[in-house]
Amino acid sequence: MAEQLTGLAGDRVLLGRTSTAERVSDILRSRIAEGYFPPGTRLSEDSIGGALGVSRNTLREAFRLLTHERLLIHELNRGVFVRVLTVEDVEDIYRTRALVECAVVRGLGAPPYRLGALVAAVEEGHTAATENDWKGVGTANIHFHRELVALAGSERTDELMRSVFAELRLAFHVVDDPRRLHEPYLARNAGILRALQAGDTRGAERLLETYLADSLERVVEVYRRRVGEDATGPS
């Protein structure tokens, strides 16, 4: 915990003079997504509040916001913990992804599309793979799908999926072999990108549907085994 808190103290500058619970929650959400606080971790009000230099009330409000986003869970007389997802949670996350992501692709209209961010995410994934950074590949994968959703040009959809993708990262942090999980999607993301570059939204949607179904099966298989063996935090 000491190492995490040292790094967290460096985030204090992000708060500026207008420190708010929303900004604190943004910082903690990013740290949770990065695996800084793994699923099952108890979050200390005193330690985190001290590292960020914020009041207890501000931190509690940030915790409340992240609990609403299903990233944290409050246990009476025990404290606040990073959630450990259930298999049902994972299945629901993928159900939401399929509904939203496929609808975004289906509704794109006539090309050309602004695909620069998708190109960058595919390149980011390949760079991480060449460096044998498989967690980095997972991050690039999230970036790809976040930018795919952003093609809809909807702030509400972006906000919804920001929480969904943050929850998804909780599942990824439990995986014991990130290369096996993430490597196949390098080529699949590139295939979806090529279809969109060609203006083939139907083809891109078909690839995406298959992608999400296969990804769900793979994640659930690994997650069921790992949660059954290792998850000790609250669920």
Coordinates of C-alpha atoms in Angstrom, one line a residue:
M1 CA 0.0 0.0 0.0
A2 CA 2.9 2.4 0.7
E3 CA 4.0 2.3 -2.9
Q4 CA 0.5 3.0 -4.2
L5 CA 0.1 5.9 -1.8
T6 CA 3.4 7.5 -2.8
G7 CA 2.3 7.4 -6.5
L8 CA -1.2 8.7 -5.5
A9 CA 0.4 11.7 -3.7
G10 CA 1.8 12.7 -7.1
D11 CA -1.8 13.1 -8.4
R12 CA -2.4 15.9 -5.9
V13 CA -1.3 18.4 -8.5
L14 CA -4.3 17.3 -10.7
L15 CA -6.7 18.7 -8.2
G16 CA -5.6 22.3 -8.5
R17 CA -7.4 25.0 -6.6
T18 CA -10.8 23.8 -7.4
S19 CA -10.6 20.4 -5.6
T20 CA -13.9 18.6 -5.9
A21 CA -15.2 15.1 -5.3
E22 CA -15.6 14.6 -9.0
R23 CA -11.9 15.3 -9.6
V24 CA -11.0 12.9 -6.8
S25 CA -13.2 10.3 -8.2
D26 CA -11.6 10.8 -11.7
I27 CA -8.2 10.2 -10.2
L28 CA -9.3 7.1 -8.2
R29 CA -11.2 5.7 -11.2
S30 CA -8.0 5.9 -13.3
R31 CA -5.9 4.3 -10.6
I32 CA -8.4 1.5 -10.2
A33 CA -8.5 1.0 -14.0
E34 CA -4.7 0.8 -14.0
G35 CA -4.7 -1.9 -11.4
Y36 CA -3.1 0.4 -8.8
F37 CA -5.8 -0.7 -6.3
P38 CA -6.7 -4.3 -7.3
P39 CA -10.1 -5.9 -6.8
G40 CA -10.7 -6.6 -3.1
T41 CA -8.4 -3.8 -1.9
R42 CA -9.6 -1.9 1.2
L43 CA -9.3 1.9 0.6
S44 CA -8.2 3.8 3.7
E45 CA -9.8 7.2 4.1
D46 CA -6.9 8.5 6.2
S47 CA -4.2 7.3 3.9
I48 CA -5.8 8.3 0.6
G49 CA -7.1 11.6 1.9
G50 CA -3.6 12.4 3.2
A51 CA -1.9 11.4 -0.1
L52 CA -4.3 13.6 -2.1
G53 CA -4.6 16.4 0.5
V54 CA -8.4 16.4 0.5
S55 CA -10.9 16.4 3.3
R56 CA -12.6 13.3 4.6
N57 CA -16.0 14.6 3.4
T58 CA -14.6 15.2 -0.1
L59 CA -13.1 11.7 -0.2
R60 CA -16.3 10.1 1.1
E61 CA -18.3 11.8 -1.7
A62 CA -15.8 10.5 -4.2
F63 CA -16.2 7.0 -2.8
R64 CA -20.0 7.4 -3.1
L65 CA -19.7 8.4 -6.7
L66 CA -17.5 5.4 -7.5
T67 CA -19.8 3.1 -5.5
H68 CA -22.7 4.3 -7.7
E69 CA -20.5 3.4 -10.7
R70 CA -20.1 -0.1 -9.3
L71 CA -16.3 0.2 -8.9
L72 CA -16.4 0.3 -5.1
I73 CA -18.5 -1.4 -2.5
H74 CA -19.1 -0.2 1.1
E75 CA -19.3 -2.9 3.8
L76 CA -20.8 -1.9 7.1
N77 CA -18.2 -1.7 9.9
R78 CA -15.5 -2.9 7.4
G79 CA -15.0 0.0 5.1
V80 CA -14.8 0.7 1.3
F81 CA -13.3 -1.9 -1.0
V82 CA -12.6 -2.2 -4.8
R83 CA -15.3 -4.5 -6.1
V84 CA -14.6 -8.1 -7.0
L85 CA -16.9 -8.7 -9.9
T86 CA -19.1 -11.8 -10.2
V87 CA -19.4 -13.9 -13.4
E88 CA -22.9 -12.4 -13.7
D89 CA -21.4 -8.9 -13.6
V90 CA -19.0 -9.8 -16.4
E91 CA -21.8 -11.2 -18.5
D92 CA -23.9 -8.1 -18.0
I93 CA -20.9 -5.8 -19.0
Y94 CA -20.6 -7.7 -22.3
R95 CA -24.3 -7.5 -22.9
T96 CA -24.1 -3.8 -22.5
R97 CA -21.1 -3.5 -24.7
A98 CA -22.8 -5.5 -27.5
L99 CA -25.9 -3.3 -27.3
V100 CA -24.0 0.0 -27.4
E101 CA -21.0 -0.7 -29.5
C102 CA -22.9 -2.5 -32.3
A103 CA -25.5 0.2 -32.3
V104 CA -22.8 2.8 -32.7
V105 CA -21.3 1.1 -35.7
R106 CA -24.7 0.4 -37.2
G107 CA -25.7 4.1 -37.0
L108 CA -22.5 5.6 -38.4
G109 CA -24.1 6.7 -41.7
A110 CA -22.1 7.4 -44.8
P111 CA -18.3 7.4 -44.8
P112 CA -15.8 8.8 -44.4
Y113 CA -15.4 8.5 -40.6
R114 CA -13.0 10.1 -38.3
L115 CA -10.8 7.1 -37.5
G116 CA -7.6 8.7 -36.4
A117 CA -8.1 7.7 -32.7
L118 CA -8.9 4.1 -33.7
V119 CA -5.7 4.0 -35.8
A120 CA -3.7 5.3 -32.9
A121 CA -5.2 2.7 -30.5
V122 CA -4.4 -0.2 -32.9
E123 CA -0.8 1.1 -33.2
E124 CA -0.6 1.5 -29.4
G125 CA -1.6 -2.2 -29.1
H126 CA 1.0 -3.4 -31.5
T127 CA 3.7 -1.3 -29.8
A128 CA 2.8 -2.7 -26.4
A129 CA 2.9 -6.3 -27.9
T130 CA 6.4 -5.8 -29.4
E131 CA 7.5 -4.7 -25.9
N132 CA 5.9 -7.8 -24.3
D133 CA 3.6 -5.5 -22.3
W134 CA 0.4 -7.5 -22.4
K135 CA -1.4 -5.4 -19.8
G136 CA -0.5 -2.5 -22.1
V137 CA -2.2 -4.4 -24.9
G138 CA -5.3 -4.7 -22.7
T139 CA -5.2 -0.9 -22.1
A140 CA -4.9 -0.3 -25.8
N141 CA -7.8 -2.6 -26.4
I142 CA -10.0 -0.5 -24.0
H143 CA -8.8 2.6 -25.8
F144 CA -9.9 1.2 -29.2
H145 CA -13.4 0.4 -28.0
R146 CA -13.7 3.7 -26.2
E147 CA -12.9 5.5 -29.3
L148 CA -15.2 3.3 -31.3
V149 CA -18.1 4.4 -29.0
A150 CA -16.9 8.0 -29.4
L151 CA -17.7 7.9 -33.1
A152 CA -21.3 8.3 -32.1
G153 CA -20.6 11.8 -31.0
S154 CA -22.7 11.4 -27.8
E155 CA -21.4 12.7 -24.5
R156 CA -24.0 10.6 -22.7
T157 CA -22.9 7.4 -24.4
D158 CA -19.3 8.2 -23.7
E159 CA -20.1 8.7 -20.0
L160 CA -22.1 5.5 -19.8
M161 CA -19.3 3.4 -21.5
R162 CA -16.6 5.0 -19.4
S163 CA -18.1 3.3 -16.4
V164 CA -18.6 0.1 -18.2
F165 CA -15.0 0.0 -19.5
A166 CA -13.7 0.8 -16.0
E167 CA -15.7 -2.1 -14.6
L168 CA -14.3 -4.4 -17.4
R169 CA -10.8 -3.5 -16.2
L170 CA -11.7 -5.0 -12.8
A171 CA -12.2 -8.3 -14.5
F172 CA -9.0 -8.0 -16.5
H173 CA -6.9 -7.5 -13.3
V174 CA -8.0 -10.9 -12.1
V175 CA -6.6 -12.7 -15.3
D176 CA -3.4 -14.6 -14.7
D177 CA -2.3 -14.8 -18.4
P178 CA -3.0 -11.4 -20.0
R179 CA -1.2 -12.3 -23.2
R180 CA -3.5 -15.3 -23.9
L181 CA -6.5 -13.0 -23.2
H182 CA -5.5 -9.9 -25.2
E183 CA -3.2 -11.0 -28.0
P184 CA -6.0 -12.3 -30.3
Y185 CA -7.7 -9.0 -30.3
L186 CA -4.8 -7.1 -31.9
A187 CA -5.8 -8.6 -35.3
R188 CA -9.5 -8.3 -34.6
N189 CA -9.3 -4.6 -33.8
A190 CA -7.3 -4.1 -36.9
G191 CA -10.0 -6.0 -38.9
I192 CA -12.8 -3.8 -37.6
L193 CA -10.7 -0.7 -38.4
R194 CA -10.1 -1.9 -42.0
A195 CA -13.8 -2.5 -42.5
L196 CA -14.6 1.0 -41.3
Q197 CA -11.9 2.5 -43.5
A198 CA -13.6 0.8 -46.4
G199 CA -17.0 2.2 -45.3
D200 CA -18.3 -1.4 -44.7
T201 CA -20.3 -0.8 -41.5
R202 CA -22.2 -4.1 -41.9
G203 CA -19.0 -6.0 -42.1
A204 CA -17.5 -4.1 -39.1
E205 CA -20.6 -4.8 -37.1
R206 CA -20.4 -8.6 -37.9
L207 CA -16.8 -8.6 -36.9
L208 CA -17.6 -6.8 -33.7
E209 CA -20.5 -9.1 -32.7
T210 CA -18.2 -12.1 -33.2
Y211 CA -15.4 -10.4 -31.3
L212 CA -17.6 -9.6 -28.3
A213 CA -19.1 -13.1 -28.1
D214 CA -15.7 -14.8 -28.3
S215 CA -14.2 -12.3 -25.8
L216 CA -17.1 -12.9 -23.3
E217 CA -16.5 -16.7 -23.5
R218 CA -12.8 -16.3 -23.0
V219 CA -13.0 -13.9 -20.1
V220 CA -15.7 -15.8 -18.3
E221 CA -13.8 -19.1 -18.7
V222 CA -10.7 -17.5 -17.1
Y223 CA -12.6 -15.4 -14.6
R224 CA -14.7 -18.2 -13.3
R225 CA -11.5 -20.2 -12.5
R226 CA -9.6 -17.3 -11.0
V227 CA -12.4 -15.9 -8.9
G228 CA -13.1 -19.4 -7.6
E229 CA -9.5 -19.9 -6.6
D230 CA -8.2 -16.5 -5.5
A231 CA -10.8 -13.8 -5.0
T232 CA -11.0 -13.1 -1.3
G233 CA -12.4 -9.5 -1.2
P234 CA -16.0 -8.6 -0.9
S235 CA -18.2 -9.2 -4.0

